[in-house]
XYZ file of C-alpha atoms in Angstrom:
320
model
C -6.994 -3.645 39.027
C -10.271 -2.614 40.954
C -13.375 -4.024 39.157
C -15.291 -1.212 37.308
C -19.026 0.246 37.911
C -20.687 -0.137 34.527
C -22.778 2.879 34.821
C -19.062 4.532 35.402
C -17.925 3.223 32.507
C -20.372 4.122 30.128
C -19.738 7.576 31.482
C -16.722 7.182 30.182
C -16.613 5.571 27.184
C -19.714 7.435 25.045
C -17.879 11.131 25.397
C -14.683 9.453 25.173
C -15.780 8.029 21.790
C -17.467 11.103 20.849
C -14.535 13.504 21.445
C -11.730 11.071 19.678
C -14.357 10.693 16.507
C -14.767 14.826 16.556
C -10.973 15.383 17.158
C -10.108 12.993 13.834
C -12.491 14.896 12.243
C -10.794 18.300 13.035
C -7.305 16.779 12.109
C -7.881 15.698 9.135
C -9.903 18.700 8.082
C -6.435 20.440 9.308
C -4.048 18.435 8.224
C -5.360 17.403 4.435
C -8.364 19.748 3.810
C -6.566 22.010 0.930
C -3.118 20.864 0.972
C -1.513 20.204 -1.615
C 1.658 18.603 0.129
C 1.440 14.780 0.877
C 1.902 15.012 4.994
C 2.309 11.099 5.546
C 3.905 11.412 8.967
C 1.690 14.046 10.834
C -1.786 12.518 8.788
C -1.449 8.656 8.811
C 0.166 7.893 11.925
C 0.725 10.969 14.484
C -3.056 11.831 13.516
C -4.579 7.969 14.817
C -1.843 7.971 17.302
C -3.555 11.421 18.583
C -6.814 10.195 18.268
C -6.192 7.022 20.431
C -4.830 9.231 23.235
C -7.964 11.501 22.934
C -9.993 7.954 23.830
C -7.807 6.696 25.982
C -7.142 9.432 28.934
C -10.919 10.684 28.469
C -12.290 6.874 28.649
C -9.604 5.502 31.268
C -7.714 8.629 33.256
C -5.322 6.185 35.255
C -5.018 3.609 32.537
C -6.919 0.617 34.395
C -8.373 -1.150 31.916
C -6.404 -3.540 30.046
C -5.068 -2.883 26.742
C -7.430 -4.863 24.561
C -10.330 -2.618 25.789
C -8.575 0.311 24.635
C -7.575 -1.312 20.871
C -10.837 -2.304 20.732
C -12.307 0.994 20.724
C -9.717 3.054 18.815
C -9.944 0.498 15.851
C -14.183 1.793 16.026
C -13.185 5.133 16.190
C -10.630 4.509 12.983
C -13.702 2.586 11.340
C -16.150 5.434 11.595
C -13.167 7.757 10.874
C -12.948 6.273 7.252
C -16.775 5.593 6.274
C -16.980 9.561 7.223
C -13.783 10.452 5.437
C -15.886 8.997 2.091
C -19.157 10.533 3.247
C -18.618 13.982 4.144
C -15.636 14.605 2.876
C -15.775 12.763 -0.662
C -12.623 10.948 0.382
C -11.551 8.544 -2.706
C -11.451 4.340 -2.025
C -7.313 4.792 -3.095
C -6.274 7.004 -0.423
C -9.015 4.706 2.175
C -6.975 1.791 0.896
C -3.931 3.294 1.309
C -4.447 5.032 4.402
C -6.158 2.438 6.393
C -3.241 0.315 7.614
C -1.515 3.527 8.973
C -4.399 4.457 10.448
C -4.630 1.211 12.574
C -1.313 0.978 12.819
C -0.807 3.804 14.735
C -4.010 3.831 16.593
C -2.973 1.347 18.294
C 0.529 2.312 18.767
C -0.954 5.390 20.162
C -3.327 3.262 22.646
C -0.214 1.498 24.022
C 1.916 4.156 24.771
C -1.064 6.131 25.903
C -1.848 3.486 28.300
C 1.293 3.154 29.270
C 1.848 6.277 30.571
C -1.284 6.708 32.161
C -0.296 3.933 34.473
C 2.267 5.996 36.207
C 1.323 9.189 38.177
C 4.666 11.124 37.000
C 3.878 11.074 33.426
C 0.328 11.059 33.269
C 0.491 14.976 31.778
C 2.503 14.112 28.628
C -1.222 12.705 26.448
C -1.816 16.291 25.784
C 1.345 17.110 24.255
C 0.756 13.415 22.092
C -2.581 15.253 21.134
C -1.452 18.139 19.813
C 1.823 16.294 18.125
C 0.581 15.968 14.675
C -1.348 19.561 14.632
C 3.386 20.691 15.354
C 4.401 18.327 13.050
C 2.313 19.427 10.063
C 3.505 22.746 9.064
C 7.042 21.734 9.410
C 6.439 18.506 7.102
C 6.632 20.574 4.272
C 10.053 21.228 4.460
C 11.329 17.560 4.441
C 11.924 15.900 1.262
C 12.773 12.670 0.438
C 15.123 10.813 -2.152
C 13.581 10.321 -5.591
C 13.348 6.773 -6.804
C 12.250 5.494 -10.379
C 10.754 2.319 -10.717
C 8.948 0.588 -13.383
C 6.159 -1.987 -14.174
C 6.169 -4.448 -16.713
C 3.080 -6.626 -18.125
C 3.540 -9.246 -20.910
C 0.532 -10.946 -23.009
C 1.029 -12.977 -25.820
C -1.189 -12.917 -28.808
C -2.348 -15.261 -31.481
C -1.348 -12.916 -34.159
C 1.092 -11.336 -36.217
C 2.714 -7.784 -35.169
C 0.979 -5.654 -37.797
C -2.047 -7.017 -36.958
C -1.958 -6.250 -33.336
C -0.138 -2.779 -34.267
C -3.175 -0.781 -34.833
C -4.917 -2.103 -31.854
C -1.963 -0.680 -30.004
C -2.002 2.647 -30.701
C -5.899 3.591 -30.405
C -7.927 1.214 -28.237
C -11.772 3.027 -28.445
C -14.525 2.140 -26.808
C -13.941 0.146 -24.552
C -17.174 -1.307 -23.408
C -17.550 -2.514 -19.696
C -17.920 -6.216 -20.458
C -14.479 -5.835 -22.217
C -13.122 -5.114 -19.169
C -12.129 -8.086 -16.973
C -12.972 -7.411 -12.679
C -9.909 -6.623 -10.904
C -8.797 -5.766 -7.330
C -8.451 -1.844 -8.164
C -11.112 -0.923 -10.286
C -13.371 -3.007 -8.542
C -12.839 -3.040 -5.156
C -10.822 0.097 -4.477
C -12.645 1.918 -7.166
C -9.994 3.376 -9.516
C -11.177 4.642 -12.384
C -11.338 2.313 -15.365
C -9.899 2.907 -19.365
C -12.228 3.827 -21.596
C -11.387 5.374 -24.784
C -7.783 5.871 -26.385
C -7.377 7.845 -29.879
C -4.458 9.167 -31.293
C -3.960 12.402 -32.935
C -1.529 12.231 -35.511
C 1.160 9.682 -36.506
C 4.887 9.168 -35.871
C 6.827 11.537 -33.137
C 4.923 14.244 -31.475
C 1.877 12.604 -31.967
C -0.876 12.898 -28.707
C -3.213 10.062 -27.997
C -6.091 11.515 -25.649
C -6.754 9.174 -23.031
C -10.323 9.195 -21.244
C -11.012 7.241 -17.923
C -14.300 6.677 -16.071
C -15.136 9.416 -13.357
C -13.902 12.412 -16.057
C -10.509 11.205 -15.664
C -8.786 12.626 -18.938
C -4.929 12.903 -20.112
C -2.692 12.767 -23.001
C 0.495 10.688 -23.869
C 2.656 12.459 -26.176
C 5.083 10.023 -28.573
C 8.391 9.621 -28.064
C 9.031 6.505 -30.278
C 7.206 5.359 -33.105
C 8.568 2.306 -34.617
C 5.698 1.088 -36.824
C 4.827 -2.815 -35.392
C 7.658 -2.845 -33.225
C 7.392 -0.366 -30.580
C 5.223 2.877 -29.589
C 6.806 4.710 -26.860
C 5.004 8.219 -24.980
C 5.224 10.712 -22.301
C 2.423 11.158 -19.752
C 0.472 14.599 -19.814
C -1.557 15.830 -17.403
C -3.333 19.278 -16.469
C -5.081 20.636 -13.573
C -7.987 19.044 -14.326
C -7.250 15.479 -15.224
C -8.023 14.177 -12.013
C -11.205 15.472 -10.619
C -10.848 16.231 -6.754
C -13.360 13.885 -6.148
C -11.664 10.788 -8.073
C -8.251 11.534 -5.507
C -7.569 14.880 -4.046
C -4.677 13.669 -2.082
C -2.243 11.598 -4.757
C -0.989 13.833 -7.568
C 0.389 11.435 -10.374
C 2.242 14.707 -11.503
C 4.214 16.293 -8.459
C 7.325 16.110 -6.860
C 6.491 13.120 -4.392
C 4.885 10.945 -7.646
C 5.261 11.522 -11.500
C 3.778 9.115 -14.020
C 6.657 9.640 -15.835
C 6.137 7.603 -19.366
C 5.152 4.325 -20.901
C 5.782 1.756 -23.727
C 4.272 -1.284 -25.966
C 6.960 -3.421 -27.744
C 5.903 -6.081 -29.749
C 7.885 -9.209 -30.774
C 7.103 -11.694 -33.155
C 7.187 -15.575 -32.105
C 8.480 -18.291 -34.164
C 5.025 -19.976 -33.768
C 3.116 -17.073 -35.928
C 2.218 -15.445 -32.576
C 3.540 -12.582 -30.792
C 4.788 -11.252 -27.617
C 3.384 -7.773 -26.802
C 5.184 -6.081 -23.658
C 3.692 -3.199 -21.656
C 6.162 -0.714 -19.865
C 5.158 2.165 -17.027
C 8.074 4.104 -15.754
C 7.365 6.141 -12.839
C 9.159 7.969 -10.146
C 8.544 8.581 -6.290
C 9.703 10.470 -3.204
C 7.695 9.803 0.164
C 9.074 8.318 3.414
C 7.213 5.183 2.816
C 8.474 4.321 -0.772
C 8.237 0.827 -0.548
C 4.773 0.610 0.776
C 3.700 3.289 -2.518
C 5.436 1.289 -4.699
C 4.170 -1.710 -3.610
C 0.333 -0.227 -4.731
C 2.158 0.972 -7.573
C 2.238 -2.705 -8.810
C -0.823 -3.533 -8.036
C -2.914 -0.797 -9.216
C -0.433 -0.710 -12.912
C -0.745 -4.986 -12.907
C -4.469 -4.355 -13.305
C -4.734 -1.309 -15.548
C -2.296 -3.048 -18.049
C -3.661 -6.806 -17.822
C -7.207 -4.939 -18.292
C -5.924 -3.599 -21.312
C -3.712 -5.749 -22.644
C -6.743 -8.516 -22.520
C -8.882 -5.827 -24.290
C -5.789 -5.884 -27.223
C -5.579 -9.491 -27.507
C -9.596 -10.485 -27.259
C -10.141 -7.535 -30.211
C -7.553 -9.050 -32.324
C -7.912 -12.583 -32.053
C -11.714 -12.227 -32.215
C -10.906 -10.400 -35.357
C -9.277 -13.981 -37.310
């Protein structure tokens, strides 16, 4: 390969940059901007896979610079992408998390194959129809669907106390006050909203315990079960508003890709005067990447239910 002019290159390289960051911008204001349909394929991976092609024919028209020059750059473009995702469009630290491999991913997949066919004179017309691909794809991605699989979590604790006395700590857990709350990988890091406050309303079957969150997150779980010291079972309940857009506009824990379906305590009694108290969430999901969702799933429900299962034991034991 000839040796390059660095005045050339610059050239190159600012609008190239320029045009790929203002081109991500315009897809994902396209893509996820007011949708209310999860579009994985055409806005994780077709949209950086577009993006890198943007860079890469604009930045290198024959595809003479070696590949590492042009993964460099796309993983800055994917960089500024994100911080601007959370800046100007209020994008939440869950869907950055989430999105971010994908992103990457297919940034550079894009590079490659953009690169690739750069190289050779026949094909060097088919970037423009890998810049437009995820602006096709979109509208027709919401007519796939996916199979719907459930899938649970389980957390266990065990506590230095009888069953009735842990039993009212169970049911209504108010007030929880930020040093009560251990750090964690999701609240603290990816910024999920934290428990604070859990009444009930109401005893036995039927009964709703309102559930408030940090960040106005709000929702109820109505009782399905209500074996007293033994086991509390409930449904999840959620309105339009128990999410605020600006907690996570994209992942709707009540839809037909992901339902928070319901949830349980059981609580055992040990031979030792202690007990065993078990925390249950069922939920089901339907995406073409199921096993990367689910795989969040545990992580994000391992630290909402060792956050509060630690709140449980530290208020009872500290209790005598």
């Amino acid at each position: 390969m000839r040796a390059f002019d660095s005045s050339v290159s610059w050239k190159r390289l600012l609008p190239a940059f320029a045009l790929a960051v203002g081109y991500a911008l315009i897809l994902y204001a396209s893509i996820w901007l007011g949708s209310d349909t999860l579009r994985l394929l055409s806005g994780l991976i077709l949209m950086s896979m577009a993006t890198a092609s943007v860079f890469s024919a604009i930045a290198d028209p024959k595809g003479e610079r070696p590949l590492r020059f042009h993964v460099k750059w796309i993983v800055i473009v994917i960089l500024v992408l994100l911080v601007l995702s959370v800046i100007f469009f209020r994008e939440g630290g869950i869907c950055v998390a989430m999105a971010a491999p994908f992103f990457f991913m297919g940034a550079i997949i894009g590079s490659a194959l953009t690169v690739l066919v750069l190289r050779h004179q026949s094909t060097r017309k088919l970037p423009p129809l890998m810049i437009m691909l995820p602006l096709l794809l979109a509208p027709l991605e919401t007519y796939f669907t996916y199979e719907m699989v459930d899938d649970q979590f389980t957390s266990v604790i065990e506590i230095d106390a009888s069953p009735a006395d842990i039993w009212a700590e169970t049911i209504e857990i108010r007030n929880i006050a930020p040093p009560e709350r251990q750090r964690t990988f999701s609240h603290d890091v990816v910024g999920v909203p934290k428990p604070v406050d859990a009444r009930m309303e109401g005893q036995g079957v039927g009964a709703v315990r309102q559930l408030q969150w940090t960040d106005g997150v709000r929702f109820q779980e109505v009782v399905t079960e209500w074996d007293e010291n033994r086991r509390l079972a409930w449904d999840f309940r959620f309105g339009p508003d128990s999410i605020p857009d600006h907690v996570e506009a994209h992942i709707d824990v009540d839809s037909s890709y992901l339902k928070l379906a319901r949830g349980e305590y059981v609580l055992e009694p040990l031979a030792d005067g202690r007990s065993r108290l078990t925390l249950t969430t069922h939920y089901r999901i339907a995406t073409p990447i199921n096993a990367y969702c689910q795989l969040w799933g545990r992580i994000f429900l391992n630290d909402f239910h060792s956050t509060v299962l630690k709140v449980i034991k530290t208020r009872v034991e500290s209790r005598g």
